[in-house]
Amino acid sequence: MLGSGDGSPVDTLRLMTQVLVLNGPNLGRLGARQPEIYGSQTYEDLVTTCRTEAEALDLRVDVRQTDDEAQLIAWLHESVDTGAHVVLNPAAFTHYSYATRDACAMVTDAGLVLVEVHVSNPAAREEFRHTSVVSGVATGTIAGFGLDSYRLALRAVAAKVTG
């Protein structure tokens, strides 16, 4: 019986916490773009890392990447409309996109978790990277641990949601 509370796969899927893992510009080039900063792991490795960690945490993840600010904002709006928590690597939008920041504020204002994540540590890089317009509205920020930043972010979402 569908949705009967009997632990069937349909019930489990329905009850799992949804997380959108959103990635901004140039993250599709991981492994090829400045490996001395971002490492040699690829975007496909990032997707696998997120899916594996999410499965271990009983989260459902949808991992996406765009170089288009409007698309990223649309996905943040989608998270509010669907009740999905967010792990966000805004990439270059981190430092100047007030439109992205405002969309992130909608996520947290809706009571959803939004973890800002970065592969590298922006505070240890060029001065213009030291400012994040997103962090002030994010639930938290994790940076500098390579793809492990995503694992840590998903753990933070799971802890916040269940805790």
Coordinates of N, CA and C in Angstrom, one line a residue, residues 2-124:
L2 N 0.7 2.1 -0.9 CA 1.5 3.3 -1.1 C 1.3 4.3 0.1
G3 N 2.4 4.7 0.7 CA 2.3 5.7 1.8 C 1.6 5.1 3.1
S4 N 1.7 3.8 3.3 CA 1.0 3.2 4.4 C 1.8 3.3 5.7
G5 N 3.0 3.8 5.7 CA 3.8 3.8 6.9 C 4.4 2.5 7.3
D6 N 4.4 1.6 6.3 CA 4.9 0.3 6.6 C 6.4 0.1 6.3
G7 N 7.1 1.2 6.1 CA 8.6 1.2 5.8 C 8.9 0.8 4.4
S8 N 7.9 0.8 3.5 CA 8.1 0.4 2.1 C 9.1 1.4 1.5
P9 N 9.7 1.1 0.4 CA 10.6 2.0 -0.3 C 9.9 3.4 -0.6
V10 N 8.6 3.3 -0.9 CA 7.9 4.6 -1.2 C 7.8 5.4 0.0
D11 N 7.6 4.9 1.2 CA 7.6 5.6 2.4 C 8.9 6.2 2.8
T12 N 10.0 5.4 2.6 CA 11.3 5.8 2.9 C 11.7 7.0 2.0
L13 N 11.4 6.9 0.7 CA 11.7 7.9 -0.2 C 11.0 9.2 0.1
R14 N 9.7 9.1 0.5 CA 8.9 10.3 0.8 C 9.4 11.0 2.1
L15 N 10.0 10.2 3.0 CA 10.4 10.8 4.3 C 11.8 11.3 4.3
M16 N 12.6 10.9 3.3 CA 14.0 11.3 3.3 C 14.1 12.8 3.1
T17 N 15.1 13.4 3.8 CA 15.4 14.9 3.6 C 16.0 15.1 2.3
Q18 N 15.4 16.1 1.6 CA 15.9 16.5 0.3 C 16.9 17.6 0.4
V19 N 18.1 17.5 -0.3 CA 19.1 18.5 -0.3 C 19.5 18.8 -1.7
L20 N 19.5 20.1 -2.1 CA 20.1 20.5 -3.4 C 21.5 20.9 -3.1
V21 N 22.4 20.3 -3.9 CA 23.8 20.7 -3.8 C 24.1 21.5 -5.1
L22 N 24.2 22.8 -4.9 CA 24.3 23.7 -6.0 C 25.7 24.3 -6.1
N23 N 26.2 24.3 -7.3 CA 27.5 24.7 -7.6 C 27.5 25.8 -8.7
G24 N 28.2 26.9 -8.4 CA 28.3 28.0 -9.3 C 29.4 27.9 -10.4
P25 N 29.8 29.1 -10.9 CA 30.6 29.1 -12.1 C 32.0 28.4 -12.0
N26 N 32.3 27.8 -13.0 CA 33.6 27.1 -13.2 C 33.8 25.8 -12.4
L27 N 32.9 25.5 -11.6 CA 33.0 24.2 -10.8 C 32.9 23.0 -11.7
G28 N 32.3 23.1 -12.8 CA 32.2 22.0 -13.8 C 33.6 21.7 -14.4
R29 N 34.6 22.6 -14.1 CA 36.0 22.5 -14.6 C 36.9 21.9 -13.5
L30 N 36.4 21.5 -12.4 CA 37.2 20.9 -11.4 C 38.1 19.8 -12.0
G31 N 39.4 19.8 -11.5 CA 40.3 18.8 -12.0 C 41.2 19.4 -13.1
A32 N 40.6 20.3 -13.9 CA 41.3 20.9 -15.0 C 41.7 22.4 -14.7
R33 N 40.9 23.0 -13.9 CA 41.1 24.4 -13.5 C 42.0 24.5 -12.3
Q34 N 43.1 25.1 -12.4 CA 44.0 25.4 -11.2 C 44.0 24.3 -10.2
P35 N 44.5 23.1 -10.7 CA 44.6 21.9 -9.7 C 45.4 22.2 -8.5
E36 N 46.4 23.1 -8.6 CA 47.2 23.5 -7.4 C 46.3 24.1 -6.3
I37 N 45.2 24.7 -6.7 CA 44.3 25.3 -5.7 C 43.1 24.4 -5.4
Y38 N 42.5 23.9 -6.5 CA 41.2 23.1 -6.3 C 41.4 21.6 -6.3
G39 N 42.6 21.1 -6.5 CA 42.9 19.7 -6.5 C 42.7 19.1 -7.9
S40 N 42.9 17.8 -8.0 CA 42.8 17.1 -9.2 C 41.5 16.3 -9.4
Q41 N 40.7 16.3 -8.3 CA 39.4 15.6 -8.5 C 38.5 16.4 -9.4
T42 N 37.6 15.7 -10.1 CA 36.8 16.3 -11.1 C 35.4 16.6 -10.6
Y43 N 34.6 17.3 -11.4 CA 33.2 17.5 -11.0 C 32.5 16.2 -10.8
E44 N 32.7 15.2 -11.7 CA 32.1 13.9 -11.5 C 32.5 13.3 -10.2
D45 N 33.7 13.5 -9.7 CA 34.1 13.0 -8.4 C 33.3 13.7 -7.3
L46 N 33.0 15.0 -7.5 CA 32.2 15.8 -6.5 C 30.8 15.2 -6.5
V47 N 30.2 14.9 -7.6 CA 28.9 14.3 -7.6 C 28.9 13.0 -6.9
T48 N 29.9 12.1 -7.2 CA 29.9 10.8 -6.5 C 30.1 11.0 -5.0
T49 N 31.0 11.9 -4.6 CA 31.2 12.2 -3.2 C 29.9 12.5 -2.5
C50 N 29.2 13.4 -3.1 CA 27.9 13.9 -2.5 C 26.9 12.8 -2.5
R51 N 26.7 12.0 -3.5 CA 25.8 10.9 -3.5 C 26.1 9.9 -2.5
T52 N 27.4 9.5 -2.4 CA 27.8 8.5 -1.4 C 27.6 9.0 0.0
E53 N 27.9 10.2 0.3 CA 27.7 10.7 1.7 C 26.3 10.8 2.0
A54 N 25.5 11.3 1.0 CA 24.0 11.5 1.2 C 23.4 10.1 1.5
E55 N 23.8 9.1 0.8 CA 23.2 7.8 1.0 C 23.5 7.3 2.4
A56 N 24.7 7.5 2.9 CA 25.1 7.1 4.2 C 24.3 7.9 5.3
L57 N 23.9 9.1 5.0 CA 23.1 9.9 5.9 C 21.6 9.9 5.7
D58 N 21.2 9.0 4.8 CA 19.7 9.0 4.5 C 19.2 10.3 4.0
L59 N 20.0 11.0 3.2 CA 19.5 12.2 2.5 C 19.3 11.9 1.1
R60 N 18.4 12.6 0.4 CA 18.3 12.6 -1.0 C 19.0 13.8 -1.6
V61 N 19.9 13.7 -2.5 CA 20.6 14.8 -3.0 C 20.4 14.9 -4.5
D62 N 20.4 16.2 -4.9 CA 20.4 16.5 -6.4 C 21.5 17.5 -6.5
V63 N 22.5 17.0 -7.2 CA 23.8 17.8 -7.4 C 23.7 18.5 -8.8
R64 N 23.9 19.8 -8.8 CA 23.8 20.6 -10.0 C 24.9 21.6 -10.1
Q65 N 25.2 22.0 -11.3 CA 26.2 23.0 -11.6 C 25.8 23.9 -12.7
T66 N 26.0 25.2 -12.5 CA 25.7 26.2 -13.6 C 26.7 27.3 -13.6
D67 N 27.0 27.9 -14.7 CA 27.8 29.1 -14.9 C 26.9 30.3 -14.9
D68 N 25.6 30.1 -14.8 CA 24.6 31.2 -15.1 C 24.0 31.6 -13.7
E69 N 24.2 32.8 -13.4 CA 23.6 33.4 -12.1 C 22.1 33.2 -12.0
A70 N 21.4 33.5 -13.1 CA 20.0 33.4 -13.1 C 19.5 32.0 -12.8
Q71 N 20.2 31.0 -13.3 CA 19.8 29.6 -13.1 C 20.1 29.3 -11.6
L72 N 21.2 29.7 -11.1 CA 21.5 29.4 -9.7 C 20.4 30.0 -8.8
I73 N 20.0 31.2 -9.1 CA 18.9 31.9 -8.3 C 17.6 31.1 -8.4
A74 N 17.3 30.7 -9.6 CA 16.1 29.9 -9.8 C 16.1 28.6 -9.0
W75 N 17.2 28.0 -8.9 CA 17.4 26.7 -8.1 C 17.2 27.1 -6.6
L76 N 17.7 28.2 -6.2 CA 17.5 28.6 -4.8 C 16.0 28.8 -4.5
H77 N 15.3 29.5 -5.4 CA 13.9 29.7 -5.3 C 13.2 28.3 -5.3
E78 N 13.6 27.4 -6.1 CA 13.1 26.0 -6.1 C 13.2 25.4 -4.7
S79 N 14.3 25.6 -4.1 CA 14.5 24.9 -2.8 C 13.5 25.4 -1.8
V80 N 13.2 26.7 -1.8 CA 12.1 27.3 -0.9 C 10.8 26.7 -1.3
D81 N 10.5 26.6 -2.6 CA 9.2 26.1 -3.0 C 9.0 24.6 -2.7
T82 N 10.1 23.8 -2.7 CA 10.0 22.4 -2.4 C 10.4 22.0 -1.0
G83 N 10.9 22.9 -0.2 CA 11.3 22.5 1.1 C 12.6 21.8 1.1
A84 N 13.5 22.0 0.1 CA 14.8 21.3 0.1 C 15.8 22.2 0.8
H85 N 16.7 21.5 1.6 CA 17.8 22.2 2.2 C 18.9 22.4 1.1
V86 N 19.9 23.2 1.3 CA 20.8 23.6 0.3 C 22.3 23.5 0.8
V87 N 23.1 22.9 0.0 CA 24.6 23.0 0.2 C 25.0 23.8 -1.1
L88 N 25.6 25.0 -0.9 CA 25.8 25.9 -2.0 C 27.3 26.3 -2.0
N89 N 27.9 26.0 -3.2 CA 29.2 26.6 -3.5 C 28.9 27.7 -4.6
P90 N 28.8 28.9 -4.1 CA 28.5 30.0 -5.0 C 29.6 30.4 -5.9
A91 N 30.8 29.9 -5.7 CA 32.0 30.2 -6.5 C 32.2 31.7 -6.5
A92 N 32.5 32.2 -7.7 CA 32.8 33.6 -7.9 C 31.6 34.5 -7.4
F93 N 30.4 34.0 -7.5 CA 29.2 34.8 -7.0 C 29.3 35.1 -5.5
T94 N 30.1 34.3 -4.8 CA 30.3 34.5 -3.3 C 30.6 36.0 -3.0
H95 N 31.4 36.6 -3.8 CA 32.1 37.9 -3.5 C 31.3 39.1 -3.9
Y96 N 30.3 39.0 -4.8 CA 29.7 40.2 -5.3 C 28.2 40.1 -5.6
S97 N 27.6 38.9 -5.6 CA 26.3 38.7 -6.1 C 25.2 38.9 -5.0
Y98 N 24.7 40.1 -5.0 CA 23.7 40.4 -4.0 C 22.4 39.7 -4.4
A99 N 22.2 39.4 -5.6 CA 21.0 38.7 -6.1 C 21.1 37.3 -5.5
T100 N 22.2 36.6 -5.6 CA 22.4 35.3 -5.0 C 22.2 35.4 -3.5
R101 N 22.8 36.4 -2.9 CA 22.7 36.5 -1.4 C 21.2 36.6 -1.0
D102 N 20.4 37.4 -1.7 CA 19.0 37.6 -1.4 C 18.2 36.3 -1.6
A103 N 18.6 35.6 -2.6 CA 17.9 34.3 -2.8 C 18.3 33.3 -1.7
C104 N 19.5 33.3 -1.2 CA 20.0 32.5 -0.1 C 19.2 32.9 1.2
A105 N 19.0 34.2 1.4 CA 18.2 34.7 2.5 C 16.8 34.1 2.5
M106 N 16.2 34.0 1.3 CA 14.9 33.4 1.2 C 14.9 31.9 1.7
V107 N 16.0 31.2 1.4 CA 16.1 29.8 1.9 C 16.1 29.7 3.4
T108 N 17.0 30.5 4.0 CA 17.1 30.4 5.5 C 15.8 31.1 6.2
D109 N 15.3 32.1 5.6 CA 14.1 32.7 6.1 C 12.9 31.7 6.1
A110 N 13.0 30.7 5.2 CA 11.9 29.7 5.1 C 12.2 28.6 6.1
G111 N 13.2 28.7 6.9 CA 13.5 27.7 7.9 C 14.3 26.6 7.4
L112 N 14.9 26.7 6.2 CA 15.7 25.6 5.7 C 17.2 25.9 6.0
V113 N 17.9 24.8 6.0 CA 19.4 24.9 6.2 C 20.0 25.2 4.9
L114 N 21.0 26.2 4.9 CA 21.8 26.5 3.8 C 23.3 26.6 4.3
V115 N 24.1 25.7 3.8 CA 25.5 25.6 4.1 C 26.3 26.1 2.9
E116 N 27.0 27.2 3.1 CA 27.9 27.7 2.1 C 29.2 26.8 2.2
V117 N 29.7 26.4 1.0 CA 30.8 25.5 1.0 C 31.8 26.0 -0.1
H118 N 33.1 25.8 0.2 CA 34.1 26.1 -0.8 C 35.2 25.0 -0.7
V119 N 35.7 24.7 -1.9 CA 36.7 23.7 -2.0 C 38.0 24.2 -1.4
S120 N 38.4 25.4 -1.8 CA 39.6 26.1 -1.3 C 39.2 26.9 -0.1
N121 N 40.1 27.6 0.6 CA 39.8 28.5 1.7 C 40.0 29.9 1.1
P122 N 38.8 30.6 0.9 CA 38.9 31.9 0.3 C 39.7 32.9 1.2
A123 N 39.6 32.7 2.5 CA 40.3 33.7 3.4 C 41.9 33.5 3.3
A124 N 42.3 32.5 2.7 CA 43.8 32.3 2.5 C 44.2 32.6 1.1

